[in-house]
Coordinates of C-alpha atoms in Angstrom, one line a residue:
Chain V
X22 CA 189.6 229.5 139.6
X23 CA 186.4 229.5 141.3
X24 CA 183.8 226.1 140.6
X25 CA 180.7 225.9 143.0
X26 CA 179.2 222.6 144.1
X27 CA 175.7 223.4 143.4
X28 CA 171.9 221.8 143.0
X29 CA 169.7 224.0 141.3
X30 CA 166.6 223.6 144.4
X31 CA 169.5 224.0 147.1
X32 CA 168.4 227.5 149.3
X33 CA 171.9 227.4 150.3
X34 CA 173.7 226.8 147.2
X35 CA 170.8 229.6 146.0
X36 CA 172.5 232.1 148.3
X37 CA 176.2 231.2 147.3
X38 CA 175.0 231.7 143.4
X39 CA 173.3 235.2 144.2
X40 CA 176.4 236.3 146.2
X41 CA 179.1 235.2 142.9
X42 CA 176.9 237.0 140.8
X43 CA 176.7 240.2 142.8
X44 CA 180.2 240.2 143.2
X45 CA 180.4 239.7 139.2
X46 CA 182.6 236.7 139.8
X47 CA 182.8 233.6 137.0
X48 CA 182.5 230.3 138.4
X49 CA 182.2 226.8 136.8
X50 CA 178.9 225.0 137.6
X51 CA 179.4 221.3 139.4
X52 CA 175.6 220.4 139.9
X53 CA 175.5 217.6 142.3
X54 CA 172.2 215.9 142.2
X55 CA 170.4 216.3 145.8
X56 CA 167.4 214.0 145.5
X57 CA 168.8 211.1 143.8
X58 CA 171.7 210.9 146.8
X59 CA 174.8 211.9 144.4
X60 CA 176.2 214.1 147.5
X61 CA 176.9 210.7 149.0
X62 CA 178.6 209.2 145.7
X63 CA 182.6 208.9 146.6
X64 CA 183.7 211.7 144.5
X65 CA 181.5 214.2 146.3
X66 CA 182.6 212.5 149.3
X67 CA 186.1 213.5 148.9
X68 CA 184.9 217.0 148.3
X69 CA 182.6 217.5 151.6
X70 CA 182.6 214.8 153.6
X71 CA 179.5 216.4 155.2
X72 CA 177.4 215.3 152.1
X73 CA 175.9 218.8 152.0
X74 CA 175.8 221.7 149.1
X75 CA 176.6 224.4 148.5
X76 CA 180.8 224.0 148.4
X77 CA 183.2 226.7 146.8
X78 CA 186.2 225.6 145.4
X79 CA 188.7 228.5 145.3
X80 CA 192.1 227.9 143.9
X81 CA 192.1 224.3 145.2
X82 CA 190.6 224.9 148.7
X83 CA 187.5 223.7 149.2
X84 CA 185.1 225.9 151.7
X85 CA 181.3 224.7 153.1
X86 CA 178.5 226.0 154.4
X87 CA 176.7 228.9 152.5
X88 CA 177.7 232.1 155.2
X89 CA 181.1 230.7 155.9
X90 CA 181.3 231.0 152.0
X91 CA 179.8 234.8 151.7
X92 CA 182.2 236.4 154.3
X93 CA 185.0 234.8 152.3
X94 CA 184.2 236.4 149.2
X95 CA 183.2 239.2 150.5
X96 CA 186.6 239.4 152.1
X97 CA 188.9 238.3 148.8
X98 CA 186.5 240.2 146.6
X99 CA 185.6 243.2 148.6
X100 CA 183.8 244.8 145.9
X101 CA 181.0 245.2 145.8
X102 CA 180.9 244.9 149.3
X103 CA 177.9 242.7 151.3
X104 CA 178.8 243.3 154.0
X105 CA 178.5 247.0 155.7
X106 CA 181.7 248.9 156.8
X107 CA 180.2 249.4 160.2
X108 CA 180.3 246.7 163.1
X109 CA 177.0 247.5 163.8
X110 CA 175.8 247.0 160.1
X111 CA 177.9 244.1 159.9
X112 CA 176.5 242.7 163.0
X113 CA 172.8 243.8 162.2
X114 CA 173.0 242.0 158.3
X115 CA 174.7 238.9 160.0
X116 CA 171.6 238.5 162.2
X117 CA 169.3 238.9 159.6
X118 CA 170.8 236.4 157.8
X119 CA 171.4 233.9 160.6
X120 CA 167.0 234.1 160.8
X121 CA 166.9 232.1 157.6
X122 CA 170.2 229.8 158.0
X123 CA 169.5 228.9 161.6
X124 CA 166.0 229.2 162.3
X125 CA 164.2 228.4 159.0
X126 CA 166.1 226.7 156.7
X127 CA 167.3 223.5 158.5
X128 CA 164.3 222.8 160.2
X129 CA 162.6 222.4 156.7
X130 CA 165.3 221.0 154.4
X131 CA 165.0 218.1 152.5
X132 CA 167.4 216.0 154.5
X133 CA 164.9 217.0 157.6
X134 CA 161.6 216.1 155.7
X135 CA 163.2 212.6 155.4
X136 CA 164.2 212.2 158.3
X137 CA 161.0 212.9 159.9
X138 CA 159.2 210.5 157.4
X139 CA 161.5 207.4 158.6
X140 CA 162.3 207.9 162.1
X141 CA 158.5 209.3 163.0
X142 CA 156.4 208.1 160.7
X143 CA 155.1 211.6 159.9
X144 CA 152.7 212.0 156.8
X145 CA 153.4 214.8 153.9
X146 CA 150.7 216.9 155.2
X147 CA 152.1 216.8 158.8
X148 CA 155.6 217.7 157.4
X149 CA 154.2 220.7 155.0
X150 CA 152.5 222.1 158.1
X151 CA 155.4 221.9 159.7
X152 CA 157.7 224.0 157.2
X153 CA 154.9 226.1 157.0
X154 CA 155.3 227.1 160.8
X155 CA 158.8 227.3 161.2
X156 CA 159.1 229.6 157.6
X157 CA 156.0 232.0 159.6
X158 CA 157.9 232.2 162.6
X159 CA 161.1 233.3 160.5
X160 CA 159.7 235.2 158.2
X161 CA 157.6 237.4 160.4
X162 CA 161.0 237.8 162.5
X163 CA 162.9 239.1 159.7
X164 CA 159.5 241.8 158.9
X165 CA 159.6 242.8 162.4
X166 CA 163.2 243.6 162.0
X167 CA 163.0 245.5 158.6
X168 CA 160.0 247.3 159.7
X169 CA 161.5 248.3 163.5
X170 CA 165.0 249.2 162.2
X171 CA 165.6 252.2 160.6
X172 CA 168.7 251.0 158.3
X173 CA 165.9 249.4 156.2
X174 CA 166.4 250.9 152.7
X175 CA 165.9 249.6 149.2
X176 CA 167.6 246.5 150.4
X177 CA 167.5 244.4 153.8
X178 CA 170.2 247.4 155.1
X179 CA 170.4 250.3 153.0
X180 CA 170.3 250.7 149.5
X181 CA 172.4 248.4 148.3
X182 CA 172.1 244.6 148.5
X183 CA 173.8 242.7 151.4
X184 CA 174.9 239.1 152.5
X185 CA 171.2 239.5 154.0
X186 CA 169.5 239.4 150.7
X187 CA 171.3 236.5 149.8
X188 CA 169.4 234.7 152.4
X189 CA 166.4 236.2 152.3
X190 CA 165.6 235.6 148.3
X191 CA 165.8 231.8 148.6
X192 CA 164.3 231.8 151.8
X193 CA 161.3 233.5 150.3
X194 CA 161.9 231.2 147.0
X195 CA 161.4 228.0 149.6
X196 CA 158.4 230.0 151.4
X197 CA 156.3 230.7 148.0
X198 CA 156.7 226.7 147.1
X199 CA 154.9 226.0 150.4
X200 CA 152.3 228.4 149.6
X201 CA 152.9 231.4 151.8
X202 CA 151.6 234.2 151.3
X203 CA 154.8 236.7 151.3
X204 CA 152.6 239.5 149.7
X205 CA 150.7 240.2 151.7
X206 CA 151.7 238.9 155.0
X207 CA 155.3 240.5 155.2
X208 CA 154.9 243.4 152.9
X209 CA 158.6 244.9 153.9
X210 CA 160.3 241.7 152.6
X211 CA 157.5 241.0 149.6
X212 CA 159.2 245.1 148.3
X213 CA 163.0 243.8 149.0
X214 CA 162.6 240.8 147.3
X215 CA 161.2 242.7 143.9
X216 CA 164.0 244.7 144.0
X217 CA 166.3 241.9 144.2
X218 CA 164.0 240.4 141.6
X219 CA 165.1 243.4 139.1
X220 CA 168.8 242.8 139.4
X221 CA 170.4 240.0 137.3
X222 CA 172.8 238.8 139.7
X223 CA 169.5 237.8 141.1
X224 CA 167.9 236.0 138.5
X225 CA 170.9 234.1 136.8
X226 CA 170.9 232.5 140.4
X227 CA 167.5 231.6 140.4
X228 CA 166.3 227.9 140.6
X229 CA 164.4 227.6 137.1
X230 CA 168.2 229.3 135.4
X231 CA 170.4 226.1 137.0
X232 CA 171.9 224.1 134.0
X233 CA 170.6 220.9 136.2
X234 CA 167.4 222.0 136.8
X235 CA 165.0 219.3 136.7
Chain F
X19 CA 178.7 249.0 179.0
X20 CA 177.9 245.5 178.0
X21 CA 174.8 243.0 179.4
X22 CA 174.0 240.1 178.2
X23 CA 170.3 239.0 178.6
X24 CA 170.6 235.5 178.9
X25 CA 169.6 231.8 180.7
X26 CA 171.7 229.3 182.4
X27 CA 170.9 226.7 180.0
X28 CA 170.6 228.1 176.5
X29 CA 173.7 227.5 174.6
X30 CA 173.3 230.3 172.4
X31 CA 173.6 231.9 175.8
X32 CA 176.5 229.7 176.8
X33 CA 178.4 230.6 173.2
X34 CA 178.1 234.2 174.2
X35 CA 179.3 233.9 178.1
X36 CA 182.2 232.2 176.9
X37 CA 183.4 234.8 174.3
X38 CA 182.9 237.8 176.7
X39 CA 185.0 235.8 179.4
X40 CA 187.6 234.9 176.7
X41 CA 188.3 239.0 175.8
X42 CA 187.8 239.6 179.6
X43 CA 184.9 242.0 179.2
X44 CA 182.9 242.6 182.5
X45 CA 179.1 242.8 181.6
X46 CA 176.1 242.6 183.6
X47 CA 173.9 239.6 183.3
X48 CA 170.2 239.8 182.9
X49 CA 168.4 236.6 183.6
X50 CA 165.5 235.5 181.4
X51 CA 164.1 232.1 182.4
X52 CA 163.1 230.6 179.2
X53 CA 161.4 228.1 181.1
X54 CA 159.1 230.6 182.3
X55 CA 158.2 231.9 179.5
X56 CA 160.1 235.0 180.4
X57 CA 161.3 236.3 177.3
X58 CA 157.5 237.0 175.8
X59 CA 157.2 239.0 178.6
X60 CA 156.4 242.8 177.6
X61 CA 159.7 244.1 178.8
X62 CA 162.0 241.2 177.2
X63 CA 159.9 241.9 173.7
X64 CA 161.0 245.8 173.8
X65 CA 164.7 244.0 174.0
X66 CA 164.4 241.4 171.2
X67 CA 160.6 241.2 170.0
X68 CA 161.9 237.6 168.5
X69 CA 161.8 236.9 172.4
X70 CA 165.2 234.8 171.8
X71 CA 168.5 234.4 174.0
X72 CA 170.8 235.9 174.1
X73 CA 170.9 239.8 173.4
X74 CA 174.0 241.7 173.8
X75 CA 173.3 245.3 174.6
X76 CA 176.7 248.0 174.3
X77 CA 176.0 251.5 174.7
X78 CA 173.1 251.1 174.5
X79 CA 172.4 249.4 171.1
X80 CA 170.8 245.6 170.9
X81 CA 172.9 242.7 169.2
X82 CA 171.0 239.6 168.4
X83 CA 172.1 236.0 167.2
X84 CA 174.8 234.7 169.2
X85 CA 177.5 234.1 165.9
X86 CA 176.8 237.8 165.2
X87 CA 176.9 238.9 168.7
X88 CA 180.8 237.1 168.5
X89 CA 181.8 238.7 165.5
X90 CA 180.7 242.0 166.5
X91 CA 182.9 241.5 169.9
X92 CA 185.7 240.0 168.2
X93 CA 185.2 243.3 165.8
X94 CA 185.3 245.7 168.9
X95 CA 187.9 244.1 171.3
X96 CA 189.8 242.7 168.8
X97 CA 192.3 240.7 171.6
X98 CA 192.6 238.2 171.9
X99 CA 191.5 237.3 168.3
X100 CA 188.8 234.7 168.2
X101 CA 189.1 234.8 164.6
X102 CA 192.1 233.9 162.7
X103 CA 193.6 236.4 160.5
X104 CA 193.9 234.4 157.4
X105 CA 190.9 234.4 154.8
X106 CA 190.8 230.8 155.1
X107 CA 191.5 230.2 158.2
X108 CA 188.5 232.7 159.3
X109 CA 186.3 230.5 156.7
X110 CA 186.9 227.2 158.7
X111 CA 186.0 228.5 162.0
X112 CA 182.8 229.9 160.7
X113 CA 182.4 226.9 159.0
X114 CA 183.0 224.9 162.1
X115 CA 180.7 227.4 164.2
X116 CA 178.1 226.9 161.6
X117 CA 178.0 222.8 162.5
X118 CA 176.4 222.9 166.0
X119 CA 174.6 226.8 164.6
X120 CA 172.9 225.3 161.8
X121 CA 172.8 221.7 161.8
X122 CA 172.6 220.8 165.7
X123 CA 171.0 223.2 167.4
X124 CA 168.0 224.6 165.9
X125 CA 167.3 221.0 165.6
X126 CA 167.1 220.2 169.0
X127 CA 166.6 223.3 171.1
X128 CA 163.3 223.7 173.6
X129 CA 161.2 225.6 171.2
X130 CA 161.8 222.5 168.9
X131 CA 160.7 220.2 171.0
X132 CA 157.7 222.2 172.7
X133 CA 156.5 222.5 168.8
X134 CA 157.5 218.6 168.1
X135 CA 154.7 217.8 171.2
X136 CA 152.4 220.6 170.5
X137 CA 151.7 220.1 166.7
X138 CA 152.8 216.4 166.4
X139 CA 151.9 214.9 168.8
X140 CA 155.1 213.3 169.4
X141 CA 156.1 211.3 172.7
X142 CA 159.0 212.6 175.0
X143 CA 160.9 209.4 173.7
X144 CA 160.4 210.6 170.1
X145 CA 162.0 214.0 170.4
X146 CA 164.7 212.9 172.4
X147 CA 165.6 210.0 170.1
X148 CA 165.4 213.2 167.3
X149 CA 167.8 215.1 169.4
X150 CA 170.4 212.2 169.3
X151 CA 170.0 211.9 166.1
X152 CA 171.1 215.3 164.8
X153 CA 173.9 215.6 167.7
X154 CA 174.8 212.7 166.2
X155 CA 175.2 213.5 163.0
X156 CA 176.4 217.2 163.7
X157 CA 179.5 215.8 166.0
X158 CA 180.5 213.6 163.5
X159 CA 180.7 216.2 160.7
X160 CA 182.6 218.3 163.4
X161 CA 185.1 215.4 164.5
X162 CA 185.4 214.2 160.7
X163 CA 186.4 218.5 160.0
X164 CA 188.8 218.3 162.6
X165 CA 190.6 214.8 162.5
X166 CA 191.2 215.9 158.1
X167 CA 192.1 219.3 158.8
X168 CA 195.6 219.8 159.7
X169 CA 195.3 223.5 161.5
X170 CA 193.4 221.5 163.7
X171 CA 195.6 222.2 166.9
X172 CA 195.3 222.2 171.0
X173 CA 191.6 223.8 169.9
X174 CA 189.3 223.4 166.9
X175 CA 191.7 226.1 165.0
X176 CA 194.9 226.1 166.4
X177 CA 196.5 226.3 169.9
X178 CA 194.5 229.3 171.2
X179 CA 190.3 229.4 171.5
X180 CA 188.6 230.6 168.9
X181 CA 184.6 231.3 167.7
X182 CA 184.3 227.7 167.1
X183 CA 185.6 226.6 170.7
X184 CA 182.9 229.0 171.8
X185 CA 179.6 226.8 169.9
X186 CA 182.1 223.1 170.6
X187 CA 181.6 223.1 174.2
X188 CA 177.9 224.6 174.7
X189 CA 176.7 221.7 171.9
X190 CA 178.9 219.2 174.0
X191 CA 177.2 220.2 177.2
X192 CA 173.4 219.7 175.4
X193 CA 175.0 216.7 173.7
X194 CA 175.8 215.0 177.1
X195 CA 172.6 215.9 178.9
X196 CA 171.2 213.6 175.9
X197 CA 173.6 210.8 177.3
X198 CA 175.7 210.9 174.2
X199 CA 179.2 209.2 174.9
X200 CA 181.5 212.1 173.7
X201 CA 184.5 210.3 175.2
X202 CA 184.3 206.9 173.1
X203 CA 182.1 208.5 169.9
X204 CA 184.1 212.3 169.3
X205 CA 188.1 211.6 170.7
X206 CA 189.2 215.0 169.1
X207 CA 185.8 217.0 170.2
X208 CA 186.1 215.3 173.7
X209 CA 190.1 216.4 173.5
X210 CA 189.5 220.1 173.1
X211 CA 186.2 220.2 175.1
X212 CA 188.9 219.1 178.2
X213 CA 191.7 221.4 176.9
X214 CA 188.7 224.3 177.1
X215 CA 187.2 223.2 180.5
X216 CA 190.7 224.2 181.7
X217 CA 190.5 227.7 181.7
X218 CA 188.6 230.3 183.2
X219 CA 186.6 231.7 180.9
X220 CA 184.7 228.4 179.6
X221 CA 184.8 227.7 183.8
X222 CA 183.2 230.9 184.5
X223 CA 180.4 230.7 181.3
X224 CA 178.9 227.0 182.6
X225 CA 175.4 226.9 183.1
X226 CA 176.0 225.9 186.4
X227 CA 178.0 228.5 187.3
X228 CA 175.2 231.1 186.5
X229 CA 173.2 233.2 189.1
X230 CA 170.0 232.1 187.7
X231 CA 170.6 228.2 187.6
X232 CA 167.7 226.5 188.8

């Protein structure tokens, strides 16, 4: 039995979703409402200490932290498979997806936005500009990537989506709320992410299809 | 053939050294002083044109993002394992790496805080008072994982060094330069960090023990 810890705005539970859904996996829904703190109520507390979504529970085992939780199913459910056969595919789709998970997404979570309101005093605009950067510099890394590397295909690598996509999709969803220009500035990911867009694995994980969406 | 571009003090870097010493693979370092603004240099952007430590070349191909870069060696020179065989078991570690990968370390790296002074205007006190703050919380999480788990052993996974040793003791090292009490605050993190600092191959990885410490 598979039940995901999930809120609907979540980029990482976002990438968790995407990947059941590829893998054609059912999974019960626990929403856990972000903004109004329930991931710090005692019964989510019990589940991830960490106070963070998404979390897979998987025949009683509870796993964390959205790439920890691909590779898993990609390795009890290996098909279809996200992750290339190849250690250099596997090693190329794992870097991809580390650009969003490490160098975009936690500098402009909502748990970072607060934080930089309290402690620093920082105004909206000042924060917005700043999520705007750090998605630029990530983004533009990840076109550089697809355009310079010939295992480019349909997908992030080849024609067939990967762990990649998972990350890139919400990364992108994240990137359009801020008002990025995705068309036209990073053209290579602006095609990946229509294809992804076309594929309902894709859009049953989307943000406005989440029972608890606000 | 394996080299490494890397710097003393990045502990992406540092995650890297320390998995090549732990399989006892010989590579040639290639110094890039971050400091210096080395790696936007023309000949470090034909390496990794997202001018970022560390890069792993072998054979001739280029391997960025220093979790990848671990699971491609561990994929390669498969002993000793640095993953655990078990599904589960490989989920915690990544989960574990993911802590300081994710949720310390972007956070608080140089480029942060050059951008945090740049664009906000914020004083050297500011960003180092930031920097505690997400050690904080990141080593927490960490020492919270490991005091519940029970395959918690002599390391973070057991009694043998695995992926998560290798991001542990780099964060631990940027977590003291910030004058965080490790010893009083993280008992379990400050237990493995010693039981690492024991052998060679963590010895051998130290920033200071590069050839291009300042």
């Amino acid at each position: 039995m598979l039940a995901l810890y999930t809120y609907w705005r979540s980029s990482a539970s976002y990438r968790a979703r995407i990947a059941l859904n590829l893998k054609g996996l059912e999974y019960e829904a626990r929403p856990v409402h972000i903004l109004k703190g329930e991931q710090k109520a005692a019964d989510y507390h019990a589940v991830n200490p960490q106070h963070r979504v998404p979390a897979l529970v998987h025949d009683g085992r509870v796993l964390t932290q959205s790439l920890a939780i691909i590779e898993y199913l990609d390795e009890q459910f290996p098909q279809p498979a996200l992750l290339p056969k190849d250690s250099l595919g596997r090693a190329r789709v794992r870097s991809l997806s580390l650009i969003p998970a490490c160098e975009i997404q936690p500098l402009q979570n909502s748990g970072t936005g607060v934080h930089m309101q309290a402690a620093l005093g920082l105004s909206a605009e000042q924060i917005a500009a700043w999520r705007v950067h750090w998605n630029t510099l990530g983004l533009q890394a990840y076109e550089d990537h697809l355009v310079a590397d010939r295992e480019t295909g349909r997908f992030s690598h080849g024609d067939t989506p990967t762990m990649a996509d998972c990350f890139l999709v919400p990364q992108c969803y994240a990137a359009r709320r801020l008002g990025i220009d995705i068309d036209n500035k990073y053209p290579t990911i602006a095609r990946i992410e229509a294809a992804c867009a076309k594929l309902e694995a894709f859009q049953r994980a989307h943000p406005d299809q989440q029972p608890d969406r606000a």
